[in-house]
Amino acid sequence: AGNYGFQAQPMAVPGGFVVPPVQNQPTMDGAIWMPIPPSIPNCPPGLEYLTQIDRILIHQQLELLEIVTGFEENNKYELKNALGQRVYFAAEDTDCLTRNCCGPSRPFTLRVTDNLGREVIRLQRPLRCSLCCCPCCLQELEVQAPPGTTIGYVVQNWHVCLPKFTIQDEKRADILKIIGPCIVCRCCEDVNFEVKSVDETCTVGRISKQWTGFVREMFTDTDNFGISFPMDLDVKMKAVMIGACFLIVSLSF
């Protein structure tokens, strides 16, 4: 994995999850935030949280107007650690016409803020054709941290039947691969996208769409996702994996 400071291990080997310190920080909406970590040299501001975790749970928030009318609203998400503490809050920023006319192919800007309200990560996806039979116009997402400073990309790779993506650094060097299942819609079970080394010989992480129950799956488009990665993976690549999860969300679910 180049110079990104982790040793690829099979998923069967425990990742050595380090529990972050427990500290209640309730907010106005009742959420408990993860404690603010100390600043770290050469770490983009706001990404210090990622040095203490090896998994993130992403919960899409229910929008009442969207449930009742079917009118597509800007998506909002909570990003939590394994203790259920909120690490980040993410909100889509698109106009009404784009959301309701372009659907899964829509371009978007997703702003990720920390518990101080700072925008620490910005995800930008341009408008591109999403047809699997059109390999000349594949999806791409740019990850910035802080906003305005590119730290990596998520690039869709053309394949006959499998959803495949490449995680790249800011210099467009390939760092990791993501390979999904042939059928992404499954009933009563999770859908896993495996994160692998560049040569695809070793699994180092996973992006999972979690089954939320029949009623919620059938009558809403809100989803839960999980991301796991090596604890010692560079925080920039952890942030790019978050971007990869949101790109997969927009394309497949």
XYZ file of C-alpha atoms in Angstrom:
253
model
C 0.000 0.000 0.000
C 2.874 2.319 -0.731
C 3.870 4.775 1.962
C 0.562 4.798 3.818
C 1.867 3.019 6.870
C -0.168 -0.107 7.373
C 0.356 -3.800 6.988
C -2.390 -5.506 5.015
C -3.950 -8.352 6.984
C -6.740 -10.805 6.210
C -10.074 -9.809 7.683
C -10.043 -12.945 9.845
C -7.261 -11.420 11.937
C -8.577 -9.091 14.696
C -7.920 -5.481 13.877
C -6.976 -4.480 17.419
C -9.735 -1.944 17.918
C -8.688 0.728 20.357
C -11.612 2.084 22.344
C -11.595 5.887 22.395
C -12.053 7.562 25.773
C -15.631 7.722 26.974
C -16.856 11.240 27.530
C -20.441 12.386 27.242
C -20.926 15.481 25.128
C -24.694 15.824 24.556
C -25.824 18.309 21.939
C -29.107 20.108 21.379
C -30.501 17.140 19.419
C -29.505 14.662 22.109
C -26.538 13.187 20.243
C -23.364 12.350 22.147
C -20.221 13.451 20.365
C -16.889 11.693 20.420
C -14.379 13.598 22.611
C -12.246 16.097 20.733
C -8.775 14.567 20.224
C -5.588 16.638 20.499
C -4.141 18.138 17.331
C -1.624 15.990 15.465
C 1.269 17.336 13.349
C 0.763 16.967 9.575
C -2.832 15.831 10.073
C -5.550 17.847 8.301
C -7.575 19.681 10.957
C -10.618 17.687 11.989
C -9.264 14.315 10.868
C -7.640 13.625 14.248
C -10.777 11.671 15.187
C -9.905 9.082 12.548
C -6.598 8.210 14.207
C -8.504 6.654 17.129
C -10.983 4.424 15.279
C -10.946 1.521 12.848
C -14.632 1.549 11.971
C -17.388 4.057 11.277
C -21.143 3.566 11.308
C -23.146 5.794 8.978
C -26.842 6.350 9.686
C -28.975 8.171 7.146
C -31.544 10.403 8.811
C -35.244 10.018 8.058
C -36.856 12.962 6.280
C -40.589 13.110 7.048
C -41.492 15.159 3.960
C -39.677 12.682 1.722
C -41.445 9.707 3.334
C -44.887 11.266 2.927
C -44.540 12.810 -0.534
C -41.690 10.885 -2.173
C -40.124 14.261 -2.950
C -36.337 13.855 -2.787
C -34.718 15.930 -0.028
C -31.062 16.653 0.661
C -29.677 13.594 2.416
C -28.227 13.926 5.923
C -26.091 11.408 7.780
C -24.638 10.761 11.220
C -21.188 9.197 11.338
C -20.558 7.349 14.617
C -17.785 5.319 16.211
C -18.182 1.818 17.659
C -19.406 3.296 20.963
C -22.261 5.123 19.269
C -20.640 8.544 19.717
C -21.092 10.931 16.819
C -17.819 11.612 15.007
C -19.112 13.715 12.120
C -22.322 14.987 10.577
C -22.692 14.987 6.780
C -25.186 16.903 4.665
C -25.748 16.887 0.927
C -25.796 20.250 -0.842
C -27.703 20.066 -4.125
C -30.567 22.027 -5.644
C -34.112 20.704 -5.874
C -34.120 20.254 -9.665
C -30.885 18.272 -9.660
C -32.045 15.933 -6.876
C -35.391 15.075 -8.403
C -34.429 14.957 -12.086
C -30.993 13.345 -12.117
C -31.618 10.719 -9.420
C -28.655 8.400 -8.702
C -26.629 10.067 -11.466
C -26.843 13.508 -9.877
C -23.747 15.537 -9.089
C -23.448 16.593 -5.480
C -21.339 18.263 -2.849
C -21.370 16.561 0.543
C -20.134 18.619 3.483
C -18.816 16.760 6.539
C -18.606 18.742 9.781
C -17.147 17.932 13.202
C -18.596 18.630 16.646
C -17.409 22.237 16.489
C -19.396 22.820 13.330
C -16.276 23.064 11.172
C -16.441 21.657 7.654
C -13.522 19.236 7.769
C -14.197 17.088 4.682
C -15.814 18.007 1.386
C -16.879 15.393 -1.163
C -17.507 16.525 -4.731
C -19.018 14.356 -7.439
C -19.443 15.711 -10.972
C -22.309 14.776 -13.290
C -21.434 11.711 -15.340
C -23.270 8.950 -17.163
C -23.941 5.996 -14.843
C -24.600 3.361 -17.515
C -22.517 0.234 -16.918
C -22.254 -0.269 -20.692
C -20.544 3.103 -21.136
C -16.934 2.676 -19.896
C -15.850 6.071 -21.223
C -17.819 8.093 -18.668
C -17.335 6.406 -15.297
C -18.041 7.925 -11.902
C -15.470 9.799 -9.859
C -15.509 11.534 -6.497
C -12.955 14.023 -5.174
C -12.199 14.192 -1.446
C -10.939 17.427 0.092
C -9.686 17.900 3.659
C -9.779 20.685 4.570
C -12.127 22.029 1.860
C -10.047 23.259 -1.050
C -7.184 20.802 -0.471
C -7.515 17.551 -2.403
C -6.335 14.461 -0.518
C -7.612 11.722 -2.791
C -10.076 10.357 -5.305
C -12.503 7.471 -5.672
C -12.631 6.259 -9.271
C -15.105 3.773 -10.701
C -13.546 0.940 -12.731
C -15.412 -0.639 -15.615
C -16.314 -4.302 -15.199
C -18.839 -6.531 -16.941
C -20.720 -7.576 -13.803
C -18.941 -6.389 -10.625
C -18.983 -2.892 -9.082
C -15.305 -1.981 -8.742
C -13.563 1.186 -7.561
C -10.034 2.437 -6.966
C -8.959 4.644 -4.077
C -6.228 7.062 -5.144
C -4.125 9.628 -3.303
C -3.861 13.290 -4.242
C -1.244 12.435 -6.923
C -3.579 9.905 -8.568
C -1.515 6.938 -7.362
C -3.577 3.794 -6.723
C -3.699 2.901 -3.008
C -6.584 0.451 -2.540
C -9.230 -1.391 -4.555
C -12.926 -1.916 -3.718
C -14.854 -4.863 -5.134
C -18.575 -5.341 -4.626
C -20.913 -8.280 -5.243
C -22.510 -8.986 -8.599
C -25.993 -8.466 -7.076
C -26.172 -5.541 -4.638
C -29.861 -5.900 -3.751
C -30.322 -8.695 -1.230
C -33.140 -9.448 1.179
C -32.529 -9.974 4.908
C -28.743 -9.740 4.771
C -25.926 -7.232 4.573
C -24.246 -6.322 1.282
C -20.447 -6.178 1.537
C -17.934 -4.329 -0.616
C -14.446 -5.676 0.107
C -11.531 -3.227 0.356
C -8.400 -4.885 -0.985
C -4.764 -4.195 -1.664
C -3.898 -2.818 -5.095
C -3.093 -6.300 -6.431
C -6.432 -7.537 -5.002
C -4.748 -10.415 -3.139
C -5.507 -9.305 0.423
C -8.628 -7.885 2.073
C -7.853 -4.967 4.396
C -11.286 -3.491 5.077
C -14.945 -3.473 4.191
C -17.829 -1.177 3.298
C -21.176 -2.758 4.210
C -24.773 -1.847 3.539
C -26.604 -3.130 6.600
C -30.042 -4.727 6.475
C -32.434 -2.476 8.432
C -35.614 -4.515 8.384
C -38.366 -5.192 5.859
C -40.563 -2.170 6.608
C -37.762 0.364 6.502
C -36.196 -1.186 3.400
C -39.506 -1.216 1.512
C -41.023 2.128 2.462
C -38.037 4.457 2.904
C -34.723 5.023 1.165
C -32.773 5.552 4.386
C -29.883 3.177 4.931
C -27.203 2.234 7.433
C -23.631 1.596 6.382
C -20.461 0.431 8.083
C -16.845 1.099 7.160
C -13.908 -0.828 8.604
C -10.247 -0.108 7.900
C -6.833 -0.749 9.485
C -6.278 1.327 12.612
C -2.908 2.534 11.300
C -4.119 3.458 7.823
C -3.259 7.068 6.982
C -6.092 9.371 8.062
C -6.292 10.853 4.579
C -7.048 7.443 3.104
C -9.596 6.816 5.868
C -11.325 10.020 4.775
C -11.218 8.875 1.144
C -12.821 5.577 2.211
C -15.659 7.611 3.724
C -15.995 9.261 0.329
C -16.026 5.837 -1.333
C -18.904 4.770 0.900
C -21.007 7.771 -0.114
C -20.260 7.189 -3.805
C -21.363 3.564 -3.438
C -24.490 4.754 -1.596
C -25.442 7.101 -4.424
C -24.820 4.542 -7.173
C -26.101 1.294 -5.703
C -28.699 2.117 -3.034
